[in-house]
Coordinates of C-alpha atoms and ligand atoms in Angstrom, one line a residue:
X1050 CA 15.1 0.8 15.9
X1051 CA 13.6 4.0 15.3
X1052 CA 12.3 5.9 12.2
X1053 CA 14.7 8.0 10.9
X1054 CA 12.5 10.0 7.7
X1055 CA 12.3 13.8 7.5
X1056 CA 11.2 14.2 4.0
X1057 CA 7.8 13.9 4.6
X1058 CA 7.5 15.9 7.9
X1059 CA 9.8 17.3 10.3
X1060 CA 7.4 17.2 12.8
X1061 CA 7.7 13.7 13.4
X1062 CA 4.3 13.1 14.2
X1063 CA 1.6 10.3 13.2
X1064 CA 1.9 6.2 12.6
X1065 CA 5.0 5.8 9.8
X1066 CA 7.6 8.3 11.2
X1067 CA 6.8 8.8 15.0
X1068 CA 9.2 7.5 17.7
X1069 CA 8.8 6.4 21.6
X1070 CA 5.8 6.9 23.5
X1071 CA 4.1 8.9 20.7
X1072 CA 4.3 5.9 17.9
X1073 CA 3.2 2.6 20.4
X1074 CA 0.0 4.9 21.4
X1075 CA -0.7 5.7 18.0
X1076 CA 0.4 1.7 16.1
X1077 CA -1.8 0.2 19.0
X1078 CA -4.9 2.7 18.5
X1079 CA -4.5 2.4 14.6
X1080 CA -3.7 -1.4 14.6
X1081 CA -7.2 -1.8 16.7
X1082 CA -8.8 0.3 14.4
X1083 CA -8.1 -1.9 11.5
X1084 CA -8.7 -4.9 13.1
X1085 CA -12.0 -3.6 14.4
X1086 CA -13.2 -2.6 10.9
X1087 CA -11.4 -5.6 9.0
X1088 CA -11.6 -8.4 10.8
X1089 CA -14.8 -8.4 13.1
X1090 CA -16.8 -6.0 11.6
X1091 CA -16.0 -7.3 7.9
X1092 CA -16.4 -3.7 6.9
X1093 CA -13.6 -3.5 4.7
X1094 CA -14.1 -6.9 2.7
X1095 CA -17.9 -5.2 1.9
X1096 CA -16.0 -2.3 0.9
X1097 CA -13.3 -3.6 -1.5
X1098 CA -16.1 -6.4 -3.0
X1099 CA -18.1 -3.0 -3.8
X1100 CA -15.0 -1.0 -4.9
X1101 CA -14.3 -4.0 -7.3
X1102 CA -17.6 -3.7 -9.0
X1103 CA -16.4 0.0 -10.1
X1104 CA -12.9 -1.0 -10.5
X1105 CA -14.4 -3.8 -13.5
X1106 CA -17.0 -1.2 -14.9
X1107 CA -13.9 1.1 -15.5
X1108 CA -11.9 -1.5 -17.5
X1109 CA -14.9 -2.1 -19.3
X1110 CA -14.9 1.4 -20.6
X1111 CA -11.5 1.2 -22.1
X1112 CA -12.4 0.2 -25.8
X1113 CA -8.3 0.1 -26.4
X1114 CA -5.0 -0.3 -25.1
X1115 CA -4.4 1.4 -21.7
X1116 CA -2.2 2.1 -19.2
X1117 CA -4.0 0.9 -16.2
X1118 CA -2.2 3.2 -13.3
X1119 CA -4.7 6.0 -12.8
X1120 CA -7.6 3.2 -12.2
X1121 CA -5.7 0.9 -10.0
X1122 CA -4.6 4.4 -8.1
X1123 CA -8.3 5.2 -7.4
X1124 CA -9.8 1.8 -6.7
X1125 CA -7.1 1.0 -4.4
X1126 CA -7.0 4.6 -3.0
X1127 CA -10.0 4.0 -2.2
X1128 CA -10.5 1.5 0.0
X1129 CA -7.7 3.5 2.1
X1130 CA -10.5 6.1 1.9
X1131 CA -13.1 4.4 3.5
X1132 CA -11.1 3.1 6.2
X1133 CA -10.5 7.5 6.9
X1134 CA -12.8 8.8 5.6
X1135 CA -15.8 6.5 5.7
X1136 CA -16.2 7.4 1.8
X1137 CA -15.1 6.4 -2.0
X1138 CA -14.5 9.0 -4.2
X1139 CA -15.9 8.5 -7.7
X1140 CA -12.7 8.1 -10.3
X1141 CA -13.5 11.4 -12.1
X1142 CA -13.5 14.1 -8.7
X1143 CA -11.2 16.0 -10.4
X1144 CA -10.1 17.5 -6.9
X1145 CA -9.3 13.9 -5.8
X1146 CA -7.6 12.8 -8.8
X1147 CA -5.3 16.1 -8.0
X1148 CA -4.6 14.7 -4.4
X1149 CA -3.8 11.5 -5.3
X1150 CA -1.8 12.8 -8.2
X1151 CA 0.6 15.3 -5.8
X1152 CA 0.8 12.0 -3.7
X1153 CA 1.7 10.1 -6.6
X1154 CA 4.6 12.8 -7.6
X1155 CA 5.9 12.8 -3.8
X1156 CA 6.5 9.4 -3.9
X1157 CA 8.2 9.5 -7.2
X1158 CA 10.3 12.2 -5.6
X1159 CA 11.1 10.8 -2.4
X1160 CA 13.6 8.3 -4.4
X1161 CA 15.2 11.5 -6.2
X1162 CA 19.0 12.2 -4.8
X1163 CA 18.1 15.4 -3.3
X1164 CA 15.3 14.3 -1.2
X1165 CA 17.5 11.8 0.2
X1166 CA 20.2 14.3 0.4
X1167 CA 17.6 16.6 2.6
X1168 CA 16.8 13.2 4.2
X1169 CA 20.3 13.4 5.9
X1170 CA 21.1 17.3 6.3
X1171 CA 17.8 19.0 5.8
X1172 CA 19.5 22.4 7.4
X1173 CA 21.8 22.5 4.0
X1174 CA 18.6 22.2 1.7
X1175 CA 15.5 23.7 3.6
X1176 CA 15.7 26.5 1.5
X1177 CA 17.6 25.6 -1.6
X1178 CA 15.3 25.3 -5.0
X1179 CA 14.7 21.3 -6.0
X1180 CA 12.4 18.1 -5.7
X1181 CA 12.0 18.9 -2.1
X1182 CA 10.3 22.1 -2.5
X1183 CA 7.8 20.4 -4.4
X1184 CA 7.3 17.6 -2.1
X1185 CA 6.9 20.4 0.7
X1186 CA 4.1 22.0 -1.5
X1187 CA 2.7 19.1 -2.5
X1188 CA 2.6 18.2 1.0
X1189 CA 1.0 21.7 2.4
X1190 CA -1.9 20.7 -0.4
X1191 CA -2.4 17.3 0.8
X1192 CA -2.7 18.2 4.2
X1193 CA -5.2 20.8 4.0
X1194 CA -7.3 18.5 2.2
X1195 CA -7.2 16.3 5.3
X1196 CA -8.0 19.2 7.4
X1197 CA -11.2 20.1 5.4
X1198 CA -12.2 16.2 5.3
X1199 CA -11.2 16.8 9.4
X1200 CA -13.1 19.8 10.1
X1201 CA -16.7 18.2 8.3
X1202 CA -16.3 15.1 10.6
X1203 CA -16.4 16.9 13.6
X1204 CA -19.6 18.7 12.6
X1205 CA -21.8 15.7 12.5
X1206 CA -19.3 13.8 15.4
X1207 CA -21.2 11.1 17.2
X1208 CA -18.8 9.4 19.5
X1209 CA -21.1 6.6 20.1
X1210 CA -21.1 5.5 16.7
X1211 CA -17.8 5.9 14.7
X1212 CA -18.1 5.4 10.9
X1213 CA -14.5 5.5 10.8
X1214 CA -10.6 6.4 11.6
X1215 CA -11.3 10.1 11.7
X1216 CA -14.2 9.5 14.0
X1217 CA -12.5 7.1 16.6
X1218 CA -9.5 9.4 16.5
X1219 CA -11.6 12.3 17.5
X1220 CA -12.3 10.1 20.2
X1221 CA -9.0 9.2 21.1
X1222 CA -8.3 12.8 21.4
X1223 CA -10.6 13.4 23.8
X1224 CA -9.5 10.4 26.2
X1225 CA -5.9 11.3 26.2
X1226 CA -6.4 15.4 26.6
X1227 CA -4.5 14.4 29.8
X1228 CA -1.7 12.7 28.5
X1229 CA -0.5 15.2 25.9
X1230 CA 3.0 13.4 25.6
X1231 CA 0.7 11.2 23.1
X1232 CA 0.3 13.5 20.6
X1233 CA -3.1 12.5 20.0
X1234 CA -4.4 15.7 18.9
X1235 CA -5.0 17.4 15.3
X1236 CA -2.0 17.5 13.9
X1237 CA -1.0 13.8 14.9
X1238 CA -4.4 12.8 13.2
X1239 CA -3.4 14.4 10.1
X1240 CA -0.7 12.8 9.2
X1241 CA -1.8 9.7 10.7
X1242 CA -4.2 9.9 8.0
X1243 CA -1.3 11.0 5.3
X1244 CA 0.5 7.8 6.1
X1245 CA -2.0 5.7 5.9
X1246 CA -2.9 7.4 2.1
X1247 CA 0.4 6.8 1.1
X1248 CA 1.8 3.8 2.4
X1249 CA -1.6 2.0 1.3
X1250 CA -1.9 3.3 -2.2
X1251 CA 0.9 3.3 -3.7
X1252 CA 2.5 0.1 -2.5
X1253 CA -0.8 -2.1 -3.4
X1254 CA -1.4 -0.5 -6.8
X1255 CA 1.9 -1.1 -7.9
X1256 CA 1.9 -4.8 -7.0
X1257 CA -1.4 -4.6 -8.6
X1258 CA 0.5 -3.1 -12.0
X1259 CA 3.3 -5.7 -11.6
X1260 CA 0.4 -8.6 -11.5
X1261 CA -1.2 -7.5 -14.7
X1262 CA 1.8 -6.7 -16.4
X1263 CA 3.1 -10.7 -14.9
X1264 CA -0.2 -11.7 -16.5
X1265 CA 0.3 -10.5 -19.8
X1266 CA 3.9 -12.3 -19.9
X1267 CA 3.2 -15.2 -18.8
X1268 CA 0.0 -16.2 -20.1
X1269 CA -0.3 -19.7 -19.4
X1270 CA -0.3 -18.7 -16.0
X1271 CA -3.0 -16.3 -16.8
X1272 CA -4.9 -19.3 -17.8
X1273 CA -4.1 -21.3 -14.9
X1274 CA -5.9 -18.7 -12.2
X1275 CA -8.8 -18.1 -15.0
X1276 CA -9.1 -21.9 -14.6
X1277 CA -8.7 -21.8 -11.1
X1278 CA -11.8 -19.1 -10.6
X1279 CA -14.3 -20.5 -12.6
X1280 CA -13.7 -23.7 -10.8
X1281 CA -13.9 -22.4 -7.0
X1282 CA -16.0 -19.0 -7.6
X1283 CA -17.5 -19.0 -11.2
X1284 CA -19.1 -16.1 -12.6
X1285 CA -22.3 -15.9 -10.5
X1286 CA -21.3 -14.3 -7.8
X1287 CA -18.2 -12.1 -6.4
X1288 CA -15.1 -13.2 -5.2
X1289 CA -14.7 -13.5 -0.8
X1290 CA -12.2 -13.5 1.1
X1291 CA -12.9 -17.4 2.5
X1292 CA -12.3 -18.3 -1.5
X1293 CA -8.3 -18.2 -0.7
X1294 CA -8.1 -21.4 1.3
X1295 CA -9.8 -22.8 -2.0
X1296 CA -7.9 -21.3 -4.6
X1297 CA -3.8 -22.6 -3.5
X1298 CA -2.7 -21.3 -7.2
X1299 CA -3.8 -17.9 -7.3
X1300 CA -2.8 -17.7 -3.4
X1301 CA 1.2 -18.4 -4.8
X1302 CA 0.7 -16.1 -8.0
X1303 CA -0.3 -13.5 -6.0
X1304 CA 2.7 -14.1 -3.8
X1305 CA 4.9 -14.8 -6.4
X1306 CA 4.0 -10.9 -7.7
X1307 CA 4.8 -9.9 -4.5
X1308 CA 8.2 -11.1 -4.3
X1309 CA 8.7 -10.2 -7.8
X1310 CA 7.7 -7.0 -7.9
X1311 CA 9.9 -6.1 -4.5
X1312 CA 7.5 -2.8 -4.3
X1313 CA 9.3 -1.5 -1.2
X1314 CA 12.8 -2.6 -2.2
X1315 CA 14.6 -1.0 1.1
X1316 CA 12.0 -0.8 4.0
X1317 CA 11.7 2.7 5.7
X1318 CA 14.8 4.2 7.1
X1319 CA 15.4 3.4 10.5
X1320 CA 18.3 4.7 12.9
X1321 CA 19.6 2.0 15.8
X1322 CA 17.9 3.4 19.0
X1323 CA 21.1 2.5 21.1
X1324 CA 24.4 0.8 20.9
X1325 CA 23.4 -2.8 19.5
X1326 CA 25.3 -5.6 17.6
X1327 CA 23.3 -7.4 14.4
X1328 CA 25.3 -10.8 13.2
X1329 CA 28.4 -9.2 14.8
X1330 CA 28.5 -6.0 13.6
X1331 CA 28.8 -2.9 15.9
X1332 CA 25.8 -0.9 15.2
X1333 CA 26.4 2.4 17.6
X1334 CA 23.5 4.6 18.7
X1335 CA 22.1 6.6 16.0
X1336 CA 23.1 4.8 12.9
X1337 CA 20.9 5.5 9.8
X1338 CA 19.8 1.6 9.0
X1339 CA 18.2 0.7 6.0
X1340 CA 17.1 -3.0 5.8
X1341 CA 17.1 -4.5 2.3
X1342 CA 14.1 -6.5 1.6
X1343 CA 15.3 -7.1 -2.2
X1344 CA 17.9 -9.1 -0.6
X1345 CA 15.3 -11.4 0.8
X1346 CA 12.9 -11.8 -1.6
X1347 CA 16.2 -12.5 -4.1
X1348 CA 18.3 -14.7 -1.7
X1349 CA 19.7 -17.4 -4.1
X1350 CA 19.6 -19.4 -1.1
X1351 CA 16.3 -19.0 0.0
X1352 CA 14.8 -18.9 -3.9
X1353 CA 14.8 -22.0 -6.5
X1354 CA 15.0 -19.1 -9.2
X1355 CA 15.0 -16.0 -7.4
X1356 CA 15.0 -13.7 -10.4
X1357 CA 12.3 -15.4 -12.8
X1358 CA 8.6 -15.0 -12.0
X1359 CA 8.0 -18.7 -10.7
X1360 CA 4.9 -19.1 -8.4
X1361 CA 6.1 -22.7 -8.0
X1362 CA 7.9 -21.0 -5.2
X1363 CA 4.5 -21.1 -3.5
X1364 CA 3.7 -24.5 -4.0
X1365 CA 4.4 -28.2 -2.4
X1366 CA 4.6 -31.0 -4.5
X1367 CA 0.8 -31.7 -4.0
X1368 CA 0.1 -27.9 -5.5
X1369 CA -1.0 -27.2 -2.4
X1370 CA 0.0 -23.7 -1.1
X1371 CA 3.3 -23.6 1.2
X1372 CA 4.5 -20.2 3.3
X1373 CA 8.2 -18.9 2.9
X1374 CA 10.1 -17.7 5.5
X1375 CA 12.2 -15.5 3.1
X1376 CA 8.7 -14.0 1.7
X1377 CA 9.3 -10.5 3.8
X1378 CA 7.7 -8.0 1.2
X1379 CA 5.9 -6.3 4.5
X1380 CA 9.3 -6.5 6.5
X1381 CA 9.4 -8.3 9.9
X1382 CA 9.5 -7.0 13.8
X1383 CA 8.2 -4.0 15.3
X1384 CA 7.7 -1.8 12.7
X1385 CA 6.5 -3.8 10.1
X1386 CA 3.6 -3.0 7.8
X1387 CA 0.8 -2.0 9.7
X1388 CA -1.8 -2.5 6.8
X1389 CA -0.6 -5.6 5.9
X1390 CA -3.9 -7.9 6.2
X1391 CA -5.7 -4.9 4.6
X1392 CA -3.1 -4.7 1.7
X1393 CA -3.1 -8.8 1.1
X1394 CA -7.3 -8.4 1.3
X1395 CA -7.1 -5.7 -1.7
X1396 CA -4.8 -7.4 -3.7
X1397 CA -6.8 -10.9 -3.7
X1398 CA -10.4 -9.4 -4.0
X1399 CA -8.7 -7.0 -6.8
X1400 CA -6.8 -9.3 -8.5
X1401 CA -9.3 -12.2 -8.4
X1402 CA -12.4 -10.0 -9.7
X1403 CA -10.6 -8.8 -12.4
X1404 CA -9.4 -12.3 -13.8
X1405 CA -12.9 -13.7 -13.2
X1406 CA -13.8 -11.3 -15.5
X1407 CA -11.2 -10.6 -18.1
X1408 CA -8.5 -11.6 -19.9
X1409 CA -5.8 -9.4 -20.2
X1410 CA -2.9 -9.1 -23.2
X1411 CA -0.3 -7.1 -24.3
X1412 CA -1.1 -4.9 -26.9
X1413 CA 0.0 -5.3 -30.8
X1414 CA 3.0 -4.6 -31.2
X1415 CA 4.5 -3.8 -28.0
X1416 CA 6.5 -5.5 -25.6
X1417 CA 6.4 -4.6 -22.1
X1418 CA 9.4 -4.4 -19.8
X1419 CA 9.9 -6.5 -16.9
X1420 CA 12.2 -4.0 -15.5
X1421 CA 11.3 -2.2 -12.3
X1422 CA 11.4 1.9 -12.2
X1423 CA 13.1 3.0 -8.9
X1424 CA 11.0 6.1 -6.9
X1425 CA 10.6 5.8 -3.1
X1426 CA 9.2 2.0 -4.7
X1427 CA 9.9 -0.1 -7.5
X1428 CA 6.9 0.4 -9.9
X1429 CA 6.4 -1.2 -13.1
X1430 CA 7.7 1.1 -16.1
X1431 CA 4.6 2.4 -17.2
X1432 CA 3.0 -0.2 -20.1
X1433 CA -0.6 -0.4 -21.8
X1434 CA -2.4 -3.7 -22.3
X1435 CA -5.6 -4.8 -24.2
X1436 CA -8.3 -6.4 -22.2
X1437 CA -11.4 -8.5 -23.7
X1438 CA -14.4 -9.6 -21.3
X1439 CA -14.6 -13.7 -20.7
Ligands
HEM1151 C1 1.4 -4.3 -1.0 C2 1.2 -3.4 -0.1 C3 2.1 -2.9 0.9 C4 3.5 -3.2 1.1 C5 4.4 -4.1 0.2 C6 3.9 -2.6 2.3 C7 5.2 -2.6 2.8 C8 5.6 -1.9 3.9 C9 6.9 -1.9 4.4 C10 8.1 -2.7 3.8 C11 7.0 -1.1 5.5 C12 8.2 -0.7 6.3 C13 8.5 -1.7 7.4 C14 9.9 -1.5 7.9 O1 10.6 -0.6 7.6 O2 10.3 -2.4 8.7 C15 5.6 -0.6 5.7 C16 5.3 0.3 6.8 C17 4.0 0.7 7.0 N1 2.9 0.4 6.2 FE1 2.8 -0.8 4.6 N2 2.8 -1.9 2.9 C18 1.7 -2.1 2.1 C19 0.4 -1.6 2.3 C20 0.0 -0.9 3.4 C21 -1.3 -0.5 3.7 C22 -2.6 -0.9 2.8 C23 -1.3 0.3 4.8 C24 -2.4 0.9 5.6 C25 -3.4 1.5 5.2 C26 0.1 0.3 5.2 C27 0.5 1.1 6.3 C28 1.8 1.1 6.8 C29 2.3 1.9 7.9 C30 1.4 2.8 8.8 C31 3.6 1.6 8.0 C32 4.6 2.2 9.1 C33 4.6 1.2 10.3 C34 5.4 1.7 11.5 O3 6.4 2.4 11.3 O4 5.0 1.3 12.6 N3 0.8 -0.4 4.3 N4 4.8 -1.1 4.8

């Protein structure tokens, strides 16, 4: 199957909506690159334990009820950023704030009828007034941000010692000058660098957004993970990653958020590649596919009550933690999540760090919705909540 997006650019370029040749150079190179930084290096687990630390201090500032979006935005945004970038912005860069806030709006827009009308005929659009046009300029101001961040790597370059995707990028760039077909070249590394922004900061700070908001309604649960954390971490020391083996409850809460929330409810679009048959349907070559995840994660088959929050789903009947088959919110094959083990790392250290030291309520008199808003994701509908320090 083959990517089949041309909202967010037509020139087909980059990680989420390349094709061929061009997207297996650039999903190995990237895939190594996270794996490099994540998983031997432990780079990233430093960087979200230290992200965490201002993620807390921020709650701690809010003396009343909030809406916790823009916060979870820049924390999590921010471990994207130093995988990029090599660099956390602080919460108040006010130029930042506005890149993350036209990203924010793209996304919203990218679910809006006319962006998936240009989706499918973007001659009949391209120069029509609506949602697209701002998507297009949000776009142009995204990407010459990336350019600028681009343009001061390659002043202080050093190839033999990469702090991070930009740098090994450059790198790449220079080793495949002779296979141009590629597309390893400036362009390509900008919106490599776009995708990577946006389909790892939205997507974890809304399941972020739906766990808080889970917590506030259920919370006996709440208690439960509290319980859970002063009994494997405490409150001496930070939450690791090697605490999840340990820690079997908060493991199925979070997942249980996950397959509640449903944060990308339809995949990316994908058009068959050539003539094919799925379960004995005729699928002919370029047929616009869209693979429902919310039909997975809500499979009465599959679920023991697929549409109430239950992280009993998670657990044996030892309350030890047990995997799902049907638990897809990162899809399955080829073109599944490439940030995956980065977004399942953010979540936990997030999650867990802000439990350890909080507990979090809804705010007098008002009642949160449990019902999902639809934009390119299903967010939470935007709700504030008290929190008080444990
Ligand atoms: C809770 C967080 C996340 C969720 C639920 C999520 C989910 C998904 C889903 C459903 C897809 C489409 C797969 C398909 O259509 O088959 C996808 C693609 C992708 N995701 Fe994520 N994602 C998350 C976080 C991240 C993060 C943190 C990154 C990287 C920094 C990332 C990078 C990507 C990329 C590059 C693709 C395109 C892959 C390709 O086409 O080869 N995602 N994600």
């Amino acid at each position: 199957m083959e990517c089949s997006l041309n909202v967010s650019s037509p020139a087909l370029k980059g990680l989420a909506i390349s094709n061929g040749y061009q997207w297996r150079t650039h999903r190995k190179f990237a895939g190594l690159h996270l794996r490099m930084f994540g998983e031997e290096k432990k780079i990233l687990e430093h960087s979200i334990q230290q992200e965490s630390v201002y993620l807390c201090d921020a709650f701690k500032t809010e003396k009343g009820p909030f809406n916790p979006m823009t916060i979870l935005n820049s924390a999590v945004s921010n471990t994207v950023a130093c995988l990029i970038f090599g660099q956390r912005f602080d919460y108040h860069d006010e130029y930042y704030q506005r890149i993350l806030h036209l990203d924010n709006e793209c996304i919203q827009l990218m679910g809006s009828p006319r962006a998936q009308l240009y989706n499918v005929c973007p001659w009949l659009l391209e120069y029509l007034p609506g949602p697209h046009q701002t998507m297009f300029s949000n776009y142009k101001q995204i990407t010459d941000f990336l350019r600028g961040e681009i343009i001061k790597h390659r002043e202080d370059w050093d190839p033999s010692n990469p702090r991070d995707f930009i740098d090994n990028y450059l790198t790449e760039m220079e080793k495949k000058k002779s296979d141009p077909e590629t597309g390893f070249n400036v362009e390509g590394l900008v919106i490599s660098c776009l995708d990577m922004m946006e389909a790892g900061t939205e997507t974890s700070a809304s399941t972020l957004r739906w766990g808080l908001l889970l917590m506030i309604k259920y919370p006996e649960i709440q208690k439960k993970v509290h319980a859970e954390i002063d009994r494997v971490i405490g409150q001496s020391r930070q939450p690791c990653l090697a605490d999840r083996v340990d820690m079997p409850y908060t493991e199925a809460v979070i997942h249980e958020i996950q397959r509640f929330g449903d944060v990308v409810p339809l995949g990316l679009p994908k058009k068959a590649a050539k003539d094919t048959t799925v379960g004995g349907f005729f699928i002919p070559k370029g047929t616009s596919i869209l693979t429902s995840l919310s039909s997975v994660l809500h499979d009465p088959n599959e679920w023991e009550t697929p549409d109430t929050f239950n992280p009993g789903h998670f657990l044996n009947e030892n309350d030890q933690f047990r995997k799902r088959d049907a638990f897809l919110p990162f899809s399955a094959g080829k073109r599944a999540c490439l940030g995956e083990q980065l977004a399942r790392q953010v979540i936990f250290l997030f999650f867990t760090s802000l439990l350890q030291q909080f507990t979090i309520s809804k705010c007098p008199g008002e009642e949160p919705s449990l019902e999902g808003e639809i934009w390119f994701t299903n967010v939470p509908c935007p709700y504030r909540m008290c929190v008080s320090s444990r």
